[in-house]
Amino acid sequence: MRVKINGGQEDIRTVWMENSVVFMIDQPKLPHRFEIYESKSYMETASAIKNMVVRGAPAIGATAAFGMAQAALEFKGDNLLEFLRYMDSAKKIFKDTRPTAYDLFYSIDWMMKEMRSATSVEEAKELLKEASQRYADESADRCRRIGENGERLIGRDSRILTHCNAGALGCVDYGTALSPIRSAKYSGKEPFVFVDETRPRCQGSRLTAWELLHEDIEHSIIADNAAGYFMRRGEIDLVIVGADRIALNGDVVNKIGTYEKAVLARENGIPFYVAAPQSTFDPGYKTGKDVEIEERDEDEILYMWGIDSEREFNKVRIAPERSRARNPAFDVTPWEYISKIITERGIYNPQDISKKYG
Ligand code: MRU
């Protein structure tokens, strides 16, 4: 992604690996500070996923791929059986970080397959290091192609609503929902974006707005509850969101609030698009009904984070001291509310997804 820093502009990925260190953009610090988080062990990399230093399904997948390579490099000894048992425990540690985004499980199983042919520990380490880089490169390329395919759904001066951050920060690069918007910008279509703030962690107002600023894409941040108002006034032409898991029947699991936007879009006759790469399609679920929905800490609801007048990060309580909160992080949008799914292979009706990714 393009990032304007140090008086210039640089192309930066969300996560990468050099030697045995995994580097990632420190997302909780955005948009107020642009810092790179250096994760020096695979356990630290797993914690970075759990604590959302890096978040977004494809980004979580790539980080776990690098984390598995990091785990391999940390192994001492040359006993292959011991090494395979050790990698099995590393796999479990990564799979226990967050339950909903399918990319996490897809990338770990993909990495485990990549090391099967190894006949020695050294060979396995080499294979995994090379495979993790290939995983990240292929993931970025899938998102670039989603942009190319999805751009044709965006007309000149289209006004687009998006929810959460399904941008380059949620991927290795380019984004999913933001990738067609980037392509439309680069081809001169001047899209305008309504950005849902996306409480409670504000991935929209913090991360999506930050990306759009760095791409000079016009946008307005809106309260999550304001989307219906702008839809009914005819100020929104289409909706594009990302996904964390897509079931065989086309049901989509994404950030909490996505389902509401889909129902409102249907009610107002506005096309509702979902953008996602193959790593998000889960052939293990016929429908989205039983997908495990992560329930996160209630403090995310009861408090707000931000910077104060001294530009120091601060946490302020917004709810009464004795009140409790519920905090599901995702919801399921039934396929019936989805107009099309944009993938790296093309644009499909949700109910046809099983033919392509089943
Ligand atoms: O809790 P998060 O920030 O990981 O949730 C992210 C989302 O719901 C995104 O829309 C989805 O992962 C797609 S990211 C390209």
PDB file of N, CA and C in Angstrom, residues 4-104:
ATOM      1  N   LYS A   4       2.370   7.662   2.940  1.00  0.00           N
ATOM      2  CA  LYS A   4       3.132   8.913   2.860  1.00  0.00           C
ATOM      3  C   LYS A   4       3.878   9.070   4.182  1.00  0.00           C
ATOM      4  N   ILE A   5       5.171   8.827   4.145  1.00  0.00           N
ATOM      5  CA  ILE A   5       5.958   9.023   5.370  1.00  0.00           C
ATOM      6  C   ILE A   5       7.294   9.691   5.023  1.00  0.00           C
ATOM      7  N   ASN A   6       7.871  10.322   6.045  1.00  0.00           N
ATOM      8  CA  ASN A   6       9.190  10.977   5.890  1.00  0.00           C
ATOM      9  C   ASN A   6       9.210  11.901   4.680  1.00  0.00           C
ATOM     10  N   GLY A   7       8.105  12.624   4.474  1.00  0.00           N
ATOM     11  CA  GLY A   7       8.056  13.633   3.405  1.00  0.00           C
ATOM     12  C   GLY A   7       7.952  13.016   2.018  1.00  0.00           C
ATOM     13  N   GLY A   8       7.914  11.692   1.945  1.00  0.00           N
ATOM     14  CA  GLY A   8       7.823  11.047   0.621  1.00  0.00           C
ATOM     15  C   GLY A   8       6.685  10.037   0.634  1.00  0.00           C
ATOM     16  N   GLN A   9       6.789   9.054  -0.246  1.00  0.00           N
ATOM     17  CA  GLN A   9       5.757   8.015  -0.326  1.00  0.00           C
ATOM     18  C   GLN A   9       6.445   6.679  -0.495  1.00  0.00           C
ATOM     19  N   GLU A  10       6.025   5.689   0.285  1.00  0.00           N
ATOM     20  CA  GLU A  10       6.653   4.361   0.182  1.00  0.00           C
ATOM     21  C   GLU A  10       5.584   3.303  -0.025  1.00  0.00           C
ATOM     22  N   ASP A  11       5.951   2.222  -0.678  1.00  0.00           N
ATOM     23  CA  ASP A  11       5.047   1.083  -0.804  1.00  0.00           C
ATOM     24  C   ASP A  11       5.396   0.101   0.306  1.00  0.00           C
ATOM     25  N   ILE A  12       4.445  -0.153   1.169  1.00  0.00           N
ATOM     26  CA  ILE A  12       4.708  -1.014   2.333  1.00  0.00           C
ATOM     27  C   ILE A  12       3.671  -2.112   2.432  1.00  0.00           C
ATOM     28  N   ARG A  13       4.105  -3.289   2.814  1.00  0.00           N
ATOM     29  CA  ARG A  13       3.149  -4.363   3.071  1.00  0.00           C
ATOM     30  C   ARG A  13       2.737  -4.331   4.546  1.00  0.00           C
ATOM     31  N   THR A  14       1.656  -5.014   4.877  1.00  0.00           N
ATOM     32  CA  THR A  14       1.140  -5.043   6.252  1.00  0.00           C
ATOM     33  C   THR A  14       1.967  -5.951   7.142  1.00  0.00           C
ATOM     34  N   VAL A  15       2.525  -7.017   6.590  1.00  0.00           N
ATOM     35  CA  VAL A  15       3.315  -7.989   7.347  1.00  0.00           C
ATOM     36  C   VAL A  15       4.363  -8.595   6.421  1.00  0.00           C
ATOM     37  N   TRP A  16       5.568  -8.797   6.946  1.00  0.00           N
ATOM     38  CA  TRP A  16       6.631  -9.443   6.168  1.00  0.00           C
ATOM     39  C   TRP A  16       7.630 -10.080   7.135  1.00  0.00           C
ATOM     40  N   MET A  17       8.541 -10.847   6.592  1.00  0.00           N
ATOM     41  CA  MET A  17       9.522 -11.550   7.433  1.00  0.00           C
ATOM     42  C   MET A  17      10.913 -11.355   6.869  1.00  0.00           C
ATOM     43  N   GLU A  18      11.870 -11.058   7.758  1.00  0.00           N
ATOM     44  CA  GLU A  18      13.272 -10.964   7.359  1.00  0.00           C
ATOM     45  C   GLU A  18      14.073 -11.815   8.336  1.00  0.00           C
ATOM     46  N   ASN A  19      14.880 -12.724   7.821  1.00  0.00           N
ATOM     47  CA  ASN A  19      15.585 -13.694   8.673  1.00  0.00           C
ATOM     48  C   ASN A  19      14.561 -14.389   9.580  1.00  0.00           C
ATOM     49  N   SER A  20      14.676 -14.287  10.875  1.00  0.00           N
ATOM     50  CA  SER A  20      13.692 -14.995  11.716  1.00  0.00           C
ATOM     51  C   SER A  20      12.773 -14.032  12.463  1.00  0.00           C
ATOM     52  N   VAL A  21      12.683 -12.795  11.983  1.00  0.00           N
ATOM     53  CA  VAL A  21      11.832 -11.799  12.637  1.00  0.00           C
ATOM     54  C   VAL A  21      10.630 -11.482  11.749  1.00  0.00           C
ATOM     55  N   VAL A  22       9.437 -11.443  12.355  1.00  0.00           N
ATOM     56  CA  VAL A  22       8.229 -11.070  11.605  1.00  0.00           C
ATOM     57  C   VAL A  22       7.918  -9.606  11.909  1.00  0.00           C
ATOM     58  N   PHE A  23       7.834  -8.806  10.864  1.00  0.00           N
ATOM     59  CA  PHE A  23       7.555  -7.379  10.993  1.00  0.00           C
ATOM     60  C   PHE A  23       6.104  -7.120  10.595  1.00  0.00           C
ATOM     61  N   MET A  24       5.426  -6.266  11.315  1.00  0.00           N
ATOM     62  CA  MET A  24       4.042  -5.918  10.962  1.00  0.00           C
ATOM     63  C   MET A  24       3.752  -4.471  11.352  1.00  0.00           C
ATOM     64  N   ILE A  25       2.864  -3.822  10.603  1.00  0.00           N
ATOM     65  CA  ILE A  25       2.420  -2.479  10.956  1.00  0.00           C
ATOM     66  C   ILE A  25       1.655  -2.595  12.276  1.00  0.00           C
ATOM     67  N   ASP A  26       2.009  -1.762  13.246  1.00  0.00           N
ATOM     68  CA  ASP A  26       1.398  -1.828  14.586  1.00  0.00           C
ATOM     69  C   ASP A  26       0.025  -1.140  14.538  1.00  0.00           C
ATOM     70  N   GLN A  27      -1.013  -1.916  14.205  1.00  0.00           N
ATOM     71  CA  GLN A  27      -2.311  -1.329  13.888  1.00  0.00           C
ATOM     72  C   GLN A  27      -3.037  -0.643  15.054  1.00  0.00           C
ATOM     73  N   PRO A  28      -2.899  -1.101  16.315  1.00  0.00           N
ATOM     74  CA  PRO A  28      -3.564  -0.372  17.404  1.00  0.00           C
ATOM     75  C   PRO A  28      -3.067   1.070  17.539  1.00  0.00           C
ATOM     76  N   LYS A  29      -1.878   1.360  17.018  1.00  0.00           N
ATOM     77  CA  LYS A  29      -1.314   2.713  17.141  1.00  0.00           C
ATOM     78  C   LYS A  29      -1.832   3.639  16.022  1.00  0.00           C
ATOM     79  N   LEU A  30      -2.381   3.041  14.966  1.00  0.00           N
ATOM     80  CA  LEU A  30      -2.908   3.860  13.871  1.00  0.00           C
ATOM     81  C   LEU A  30      -4.246   4.495  14.266  1.00  0.00           C
ATOM     82  N   PRO A  31      -4.600   5.623  13.699  1.00  0.00           N
ATOM     83  CA  PRO A  31      -3.877   6.388  12.684  1.00  0.00           C
ATOM     84  C   PRO A  31      -2.887   7.395  13.246  1.00  0.00           C
ATOM     85  N   HIS A  32      -2.758   7.466  14.586  1.00  0.00           N
ATOM     86  CA  HIS A  32      -1.994   8.559  15.208  1.00  0.00           C
ATOM     87  C   HIS A  32      -0.494   8.333  15.180  1.00  0.00           C
ATOM     88  N   ARG A  33      -0.068   7.042  15.151  1.00  0.00           N
ATOM     89  CA  ARG A  33       1.369   6.743  15.067  1.00  0.00           C
ATOM     90  C   ARG A  33       1.582   5.637  14.045  1.00  0.00           C
ATOM     91  N   PHE A  34       2.576   5.824  13.162  1.00  0.00           N
ATOM     92  CA  PHE A  34       2.908   4.759  12.212  1.00  0.00           C
ATOM     93  C   PHE A  34       4.174   4.088  12.722  1.00  0.00           C
ATOM     94  N   GLU A  35       4.013   2.895  13.301  1.00  0.00           N
ATOM     95  CA  GLU A  35       5.162   2.165  13.860  1.00  0.00           C
ATOM     96  C   GLU A  35       5.159   0.727  13.356  1.00  0.00           C
ATOM     97  N   ILE A  36       6.350   0.151  13.246  1.00  0.00           N
ATOM     98  CA  ILE A  36       6.482  -1.238  12.832  1.00  0.00           C
ATOM     99  C   ILE A  36       6.756  -2.097  14.065  1.00  0.00           C
ATOM    100  N   TYR A  37       5.951  -3.115  14.237  1.00  0.00           N
ATOM    101  CA  TYR A  37       6.095  -4.024  15.380  1.00  0.00           C
ATOM    102  C   TYR A  37       7.024  -5.155  14.950  1.00  0.00           C
ATOM    103  N   GLU A  38       8.045  -5.422  15.753  1.00  0.00           N
ATOM    104  CA  GLU A  38       8.993  -6.493  15.401  1.00  0.00           C
ATOM    105  C   GLU A  38       8.742  -7.680  16.320  1.00  0.00           C
ATOM    106  N   SER A  39       8.294  -8.807  15.768  1.00  0.00           N
ATOM    107  CA  SER A  39       8.003  -9.985  16.578  1.00  0.00           C
ATOM    108  C   SER A  39       9.142 -10.980  16.466  1.00  0.00           C
ATOM    109  N   LYS A  40       9.828 -11.228  17.579  1.00  0.00           N
ATOM    110  CA  LYS A  40      11.098 -11.969  17.522  1.00  0.00           C
ATOM    111  C   LYS A  40      10.948 -13.462  17.826  1.00  0.00           C
ATOM    112  N   SER A  41       9.732 -13.901  18.170  1.00  0.00           N
ATOM    113  CA  SER A  41       9.537 -15.332  18.396  1.00  0.00           C
ATOM    114  C   SER A  41       8.140 -15.724  17.916  1.00  0.00           C
ATOM    115  N   TYR A  42       7.938 -17.014  17.656  1.00  0.00           N
ATOM    116  CA  TYR A  42       6.633 -17.414  17.116  1.00  0.00           C
ATOM    117  C   TYR A  42       5.546 -17.235  18.165  1.00  0.00           C
ATOM    118  N   MET A  43       5.896 -17.397  19.450  1.00  0.00           N
ATOM    119  CA  MET A  43       4.891 -17.171  20.502  1.00  0.00           C
ATOM    120  C   MET A  43       4.462 -15.707  20.496  1.00  0.00           C
ATOM    121  N   GLU A  44       5.426 -14.812  20.274  1.00  0.00           N
ATOM    122  CA  GLU A  44       5.094 -13.374  20.234  1.00  0.00           C
ATOM    123  C   GLU A  44       4.222 -13.083  19.006  1.00  0.00           C
ATOM    124  N   THR A  45       4.513 -13.782  17.902  1.00  0.00           N
ATOM    125  CA  THR A  45       3.709 -13.598  16.684  1.00  0.00           C
ATOM    126  C   THR A  45       2.274 -14.074  16.902  1.00  0.00           C
ATOM    127  N   ALA A  46       2.132 -15.191  17.618  1.00  0.00           N
ATOM    128  CA  ALA A  46       0.778 -15.689  17.930  1.00  0.00           C
ATOM    129  C   ALA A  46       0.036 -14.688  18.814  1.00  0.00           C
ATOM    130  N   SER A  47       0.741 -14.111  19.780  1.00  0.00           N
ATOM    131  CA  SER A  47       0.093 -13.102  20.646  1.00  0.00           C
ATOM    132  C   SER A  47      -0.301 -11.867  19.842  1.00  0.00           C
ATOM    133  N   ALA A  48       0.518 -11.521  18.853  1.00  0.00           N
ATOM    134  CA  ALA A  48       0.209 -10.330  18.026  1.00  0.00           C
ATOM    135  C   ALA A  48      -1.093 -10.528  17.257  1.00  0.00           C
ATOM    136  N   ILE A  49      -1.376 -11.772  16.869  1.00  0.00           N
ATOM    137  CA  ILE A  49      -2.659 -12.070  16.203  1.00  0.00           C
ATOM    138  C   ILE A  49      -3.783 -11.982  17.241  1.00  0.00           C
ATOM    139  N   LYS A  50      -3.586 -12.627  18.382  1.00  0.00           N
ATOM    140  CA  LYS A  50      -4.633 -12.668  19.420  1.00  0.00           C
ATOM    141  C   LYS A  50      -4.975 -11.256  19.911  1.00  0.00           C
ATOM    142  N   ASN A  51      -3.952 -10.420  20.092  1.00  0.00           N
ATOM    143  CA  ASN A  51      -4.160  -9.057  20.622  1.00  0.00           C
ATOM    144  C   ASN A  51      -4.401  -8.032  19.527  1.00  0.00           C
ATOM    145  N   MET A  52      -4.553  -8.517  18.302  1.00  0.00           N
ATOM    146  CA  MET A  52      -4.919  -7.677  17.156  1.00  0.00           C
ATOM    147  C   MET A  52      -3.911  -6.578  16.833  1.00  0.00           C
ATOM    148  N   VAL A  53      -2.599  -6.846  17.075  1.00  0.00           N
ATOM    149  CA  VAL A  53      -1.579  -5.940  16.531  1.00  0.00           C
ATOM    150  C   VAL A  53      -1.715  -5.979  15.016  1.00  0.00           C
ATOM    151  N   VAL A  54      -1.983  -7.166  14.513  1.00  0.00           N
ATOM    152  CA  VAL A  54      -2.352  -7.391  13.102  1.00  0.00           C
ATOM    153  C   VAL A  54      -3.728  -8.031  13.106  1.00  0.00           C
ATOM    154  N   ARG A  55      -4.614  -7.606  12.181  1.00  0.00           N
ATOM    155  CA  ARG A  55      -5.945  -8.194  12.156  1.00  0.00           C
ATOM    156  C   ARG A  55      -6.453  -8.136  10.701  1.00  0.00           C
ATOM    157  N   GLY A  56      -7.668  -8.745  10.485  1.00  0.00           N
ATOM    158  CA  GLY A  56      -8.148  -8.881   9.109  1.00  0.00           C
ATOM    159  C   GLY A  56      -7.768 -10.270   8.611  1.00  0.00           C
ATOM    160  N   ALA A  57      -8.761 -10.978   8.056  1.00  0.00           N
ATOM    161  CA  ALA A  57      -8.578 -12.403   7.736  1.00  0.00           C
ATOM    162  C   ALA A  57      -7.325 -12.709   6.914  1.00  0.00           C
ATOM    163  N   PRO A  58      -7.138 -12.124   5.710  1.00  0.00           N
ATOM    164  CA  PRO A  58      -5.929 -12.492   4.941  1.00  0.00           C
ATOM    165  C   PRO A  58      -4.628 -12.121   5.640  1.00  0.00           C
ATOM    166  N   ALA A  59      -4.605 -11.001   6.375  1.00  0.00           N
ATOM    167  CA  ALA A  59      -3.388 -10.601   7.105  1.00  0.00           C
ATOM    168  C   ALA A  59      -3.096 -11.593   8.226  1.00  0.00           C
ATOM    169  N   ILE A  60      -4.143 -12.054   8.917  1.00  0.00           N
ATOM    170  CA  ILE A  60      -3.971 -13.055   9.972  1.00  0.00           C
ATOM    171  C   ILE A  60      -3.395 -14.335   9.360  1.00  0.00           C
ATOM    172  N   GLY A  61      -3.914 -14.729   8.191  1.00  0.00           N
ATOM    173  CA  GLY A  61      -3.420 -15.929   7.516  1.00  0.00           C
ATOM    174  C   GLY A  61      -1.939 -15.834   7.176  1.00  0.00           C
ATOM    175  N   ALA A  62      -1.539 -14.699   6.585  1.00  0.00           N
ATOM    176  CA  ALA A  62      -0.126 -14.535   6.196  1.00  0.00           C
ATOM    177  C   ALA A  62       0.775 -14.468   7.435  1.00  0.00           C
ATOM    178  N   THR A  63       0.312 -13.784   8.486  1.00  0.00           N
ATOM    179  CA  THR A  63       1.111 -13.697   9.715  1.00  0.00           C
ATOM    180  C   THR A  63       1.312 -15.073  10.332  1.00  0.00           C
ATOM    181  N   ALA A  64       0.263 -15.899  10.299  1.00  0.00           N
ATOM    182  CA  ALA A  64       0.387 -17.268  10.830  1.00  0.00           C
ATOM    183  C   ALA A  64       1.347 -18.096   9.975  1.00  0.00           C
ATOM    184  N   ALA A  65       1.341 -17.874   8.661  1.00  0.00           N
ATOM    185  CA  ALA A  65       2.277 -18.597   7.791  1.00  0.00           C
ATOM    186  C   ALA A  65       3.717 -18.230   8.166  1.00  0.00           C
ATOM    187  N   PHE A  66       3.979 -16.929   8.330  1.00  0.00           N
ATOM    188  CA  PHE A  66       5.315 -16.492   8.762  1.00  0.00           C
ATOM    189  C   PHE A  66       5.620 -17.029  10.159  1.00  0.00           C
ATOM    190  N   GLY A  67       4.616 -17.052  11.025  1.00  0.00           N
ATOM    191  CA  GLY A  67       4.814 -17.548  12.391  1.00  0.00           C
ATOM    192  C   GLY A  67       5.198 -19.019  12.418  1.00  0.00           C
ATOM    193  N   MET A  68       4.610 -19.801  11.511  1.00  0.00           N
ATOM    194  CA  MET A  68       4.957 -21.236  11.447  1.00  0.00           C
ATOM    195  C   MET A  68       6.409 -21.394  10.975  1.00  0.00           C
ATOM    196  N   ALA A  69       6.816 -20.563  10.015  1.00  0.00           N
ATOM    197  CA  ALA A  69       8.223 -20.616   9.557  1.00  0.00           C
ATOM    198  C   ALA A  69       9.141 -20.195  10.700  1.00  0.00           C
ATOM    199  N   GLN A  70       8.723 -19.185  11.463  1.00  0.00           N
ATOM    200  CA  GLN A  70       9.504 -18.692  12.606  1.00  0.00           C
ATOM    201  C   GLN A  70       9.659 -19.804  13.657  1.00  0.00           C
ATOM    202  N   ALA A  71       8.574 -20.526  13.893  1.00  0.00           N
ATOM    203  CA  ALA A  71       8.608 -21.641  14.856  1.00  0.00           C
ATOM    204  C   ALA A  71       9.640 -22.675  14.402  1.00  0.00           C
ATOM    205  N   ALA A  72       9.623 -22.992  13.126  1.00  0.00           N
ATOM    206  CA  ALA A  72      10.564 -23.986  12.593  1.00  0.00           C
ATOM    207  C   ALA A  72      12.004 -23.530  12.821  1.00  0.00           C
ATOM    208  N   LEU A  73      12.260 -22.257  12.546  1.00  0.00           N
ATOM    209  CA  LEU A  73      13.630 -21.739  12.681  1.00  0.00           C
ATOM    210  C   LEU A  73      14.082 -21.731  14.135  1.00  0.00           C
ATOM    211  N   GLU A  74      13.143 -21.671  15.064  1.00  0.00           N
ATOM    212  CA  GLU A  74      13.493 -21.639  16.494  1.00  0.00           C
ATOM    213  C   GLU A  74      13.815 -23.028  17.037  1.00  0.00           C
ATOM    214  N   PHE A  75      13.464 -24.084  16.255  1.00  0.00           N
ATOM    215  CA  PHE A  75      13.662 -25.457  16.746  1.00  0.00           C
ATOM    216  C   PHE A  75      15.148 -25.795  16.825  1.00  0.00           C
ATOM    217  N   LYS A  76      15.548 -26.345  17.962  1.00  0.00           N
ATOM    218  CA  LYS A  76      16.966 -26.765  18.143  1.00  0.00           C
ATOM    219  C   LYS A  76      17.022 -28.291  18.036  1.00  0.00           C
ATOM    220  N   GLY A  77      17.940 -28.828  17.273  1.00  0.00           N
ATOM    221  CA  GLY A  77      18.089 -30.277  17.173  1.00  0.00           C
ATOM    222  C   GLY A  77      17.872 -30.750  15.745  1.00  0.00           C
ATOM    223  N   ASP A  78      18.101 -32.054  15.495  1.00  0.00           N
ATOM    224  CA  ASP A  78      17.948 -32.574  14.131  1.00  0.00           C
ATOM    225  C   ASP A  78      17.084 -33.827  14.075  1.00  0.00           C
ATOM    226  N   ASN A  79      16.304 -34.051  15.166  1.00  0.00           N
ATOM    227  CA  ASN A  79      15.422 -35.219  15.170  1.00  0.00           C
ATOM    228  C   ASN A  79      14.096 -34.863  14.487  1.00  0.00           C
ATOM    229  N   LEU A  80      13.875 -35.445  13.301  1.00  0.00           N
ATOM    230  CA  LEU A  80      12.721 -35.040  12.486  1.00  0.00           C
ATOM    231  C   LEU A  80      11.387 -35.342  13.171  1.00  0.00           C
ATOM    232  N   LEU A  81      11.304 -36.484  13.863  1.00  0.00           N
ATOM    233  CA  LEU A  81      10.030 -36.834  14.546  1.00  0.00           C
ATOM    234  C   LEU A  81       9.718 -35.807  15.634  1.00  0.00           C
ATOM    235  N   GLU A  82      10.751 -35.462  16.413  1.00  0.00           N
ATOM    236  CA  GLU A  82      10.578 -34.436  17.465  1.00  0.00           C
ATOM    237  C   GLU A  82      10.160 -33.111  16.831  1.00  0.00           C
ATOM    238  N   PHE A  83      10.806 -32.804  15.705  1.00  0.00           N
ATOM    239  CA  PHE A  83      10.492 -31.555  15.003  1.00  0.00           C
ATOM    240  C   PHE A  83       9.028 -31.549  14.568  1.00  0.00           C
ATOM    241  N   LEU A  84       8.519 -32.672  14.034  1.00  0.00           N
ATOM    242  CA  LEU A  84       7.121 -32.726  13.562  1.00  0.00           C
ATOM    243  C   LEU A  84       6.148 -32.586  14.732  1.00  0.00           C
ATOM    244  N   ARG A  85       6.507 -33.191  15.873  1.00  0.00           N
ATOM    245  CA  ARG A  85       5.648 -33.049  17.068  1.00  0.00           C
ATOM    246  C   ARG A  85       5.644 -31.581  17.525  1.00  0.00           C
ATOM    247  N   TYR A  86       6.814 -30.969  17.506  1.00  0.00           N
ATOM    248  CA  TYR A  86       6.962 -29.566  17.921  1.00  0.00           C
ATOM    249  C   TYR A  86       6.134 -28.663  16.999  1.00  0.00           C
ATOM    250  N   MET A  87       6.193 -28.925  15.686  1.00  0.00           N
ATOM    251  CA  MET A  87       5.421 -28.103  14.735  1.00  0.00           C
ATOM    252  C   MET A  87       3.917 -28.310  14.934  1.00  0.00           C
ATOM    253  N   ASP A  88       3.543 -29.520  15.347  1.00  0.00           N
ATOM    254  CA  ASP A  88       2.122 -29.772  15.647  1.00  0.00           C
ATOM    255  C   ASP A  88       1.662 -28.893  16.809  1.00  0.00           C
ATOM    256  N   SER A  89       2.548 -28.735  17.813  1.00  0.00           N
ATOM    257  CA  SER A  89       2.141 -27.893  18.961  1.00  0.00           C
ATOM    258  C   SER A  89       2.139 -26.415  18.549  1.00  0.00           C
ATOM    259  N   ALA A  90       3.062 -26.026  17.665  1.00  0.00           N
ATOM    260  CA  ALA A  90       3.038 -24.633  17.173  1.00  0.00           C
ATOM    261  C   ALA A  90       1.743 -24.379  16.395  1.00  0.00           C
ATOM    262  N   LYS A  91       1.348 -25.360  15.600  1.00  0.00           N
ATOM    263  CA  LYS A  91       0.108 -25.249  14.817  1.00  0.00           C
ATOM    264  C   LYS A  91      -1.077 -24.990  15.748  1.00  0.00           C
ATOM    265  N   LYS A  92      -1.117 -25.727  16.854  1.00  0.00           N
ATOM    266  CA  LYS A  92      -2.234 -25.593  17.812  1.00  0.00           C
ATOM    267  C   LYS A  92      -2.224 -24.197  18.445  1.00  0.00           C
ATOM    268  N   ILE A  93      -1.040 -23.699  18.763  1.00  0.00           N
ATOM    269  CA  ILE A  93      -0.934 -22.367  19.378  1.00  0.00           C
ATOM    270  C   ILE A  93      -1.495 -21.295  18.437  1.00  0.00           C
ATOM    271  N   PHE A  94      -1.176 -21.410  17.147  1.00  0.00           N
ATOM    272  CA  PHE A  94      -1.701 -20.409  16.203  1.00  0.00           C
ATOM    273  C   PHE A  94      -3.202 -20.580  15.989  1.00  0.00           C
ATOM    274  N   LYS A  95      -3.668 -21.854  15.912  1.00  0.00           N
ATOM    275  CA  LYS A  95      -5.108 -22.071  15.661  1.00  0.00           C
ATOM    276  C   LYS A  95      -5.952 -21.611  16.849  1.00  0.00           C
ATOM    277  N   ASP A  96      -5.345 -21.495  18.018  1.00  0.00           N
ATOM    278  CA  ASP A  96      -6.092 -21.053  19.218  1.00  0.00           C
ATOM    279  C   ASP A  96      -6.105 -19.543  19.397  1.00  0.00           C
ATOM    280  N   THR A  97      -5.530 -18.790  18.450  1.00  0.00           N
ATOM    281  CA  THR A  97      -5.457 -17.336  18.635  1.00  0.00           C
ATOM    282  C   THR A  97      -6.823 -16.664  18.458  1.00  0.00           C
ATOM    283  N   ARG A  98      -7.462 -16.866  17.320  1.00  0.00           N
ATOM    284  CA  ARG A  98      -8.797 -16.292  17.074  1.00  0.00           C
ATOM    285  C   ARG A  98      -9.617 -17.317  16.280  1.00  0.00           C
ATOM    286  N   PRO A  99     -10.920 -17.496  16.570  1.00  0.00           N
ATOM    287  CA  PRO A  99     -11.683 -18.631  16.011  1.00  0.00           C
ATOM    288  C   PRO A  99     -12.401 -18.407  14.692  1.00  0.00           C
ATOM    289  N   THR A 100     -12.630 -17.160  14.283  1.00  0.00           N
ATOM    290  CA  THR A 100     -13.603 -16.951  13.203  1.00  0.00           C
ATOM    291  C   THR A 100     -12.998 -16.848  11.797  1.00  0.00           C
ATOM    292  N   ALA A 101     -11.932 -16.110  11.633  1.00  0.00           N
ATOM    293  CA  ALA A 101     -11.352 -15.902  10.287  1.00  0.00           C
ATOM    294  C   ALA A 101     -10.788 -17.218   9.751  1.00  0.00           C
ATOM    295  N   TYR A 102     -11.385 -17.717   8.646  1.00  0.00           N
ATOM    296  CA  TYR A 102     -10.965 -19.031   8.128  1.00  0.00           C
ATOM    297  C   TYR A 102      -9.541 -18.997   7.597  1.00  0.00           C
ATOM    298  N   ASP A 103      -9.057 -17.830   7.116  1.00  0.00           N
ATOM    299  CA  ASP A 103      -7.700 -17.723   6.545  1.00  0.00           C
ATOM    300  C   ASP A 103      -6.632 -18.263   7.501  1.00  0.00           C
ATOM    301  N   LEU A 104      -6.853 -18.095   8.809  1.00  0.00           N
ATOM    302  CA  LEU A 104      -5.894 -18.582   9.800  1.00  0.00           C
ATOM    303  C   LEU A 104      -5.698 -20.089   9.652  1.00  0.00           C
TER     304      LEU A 104
END
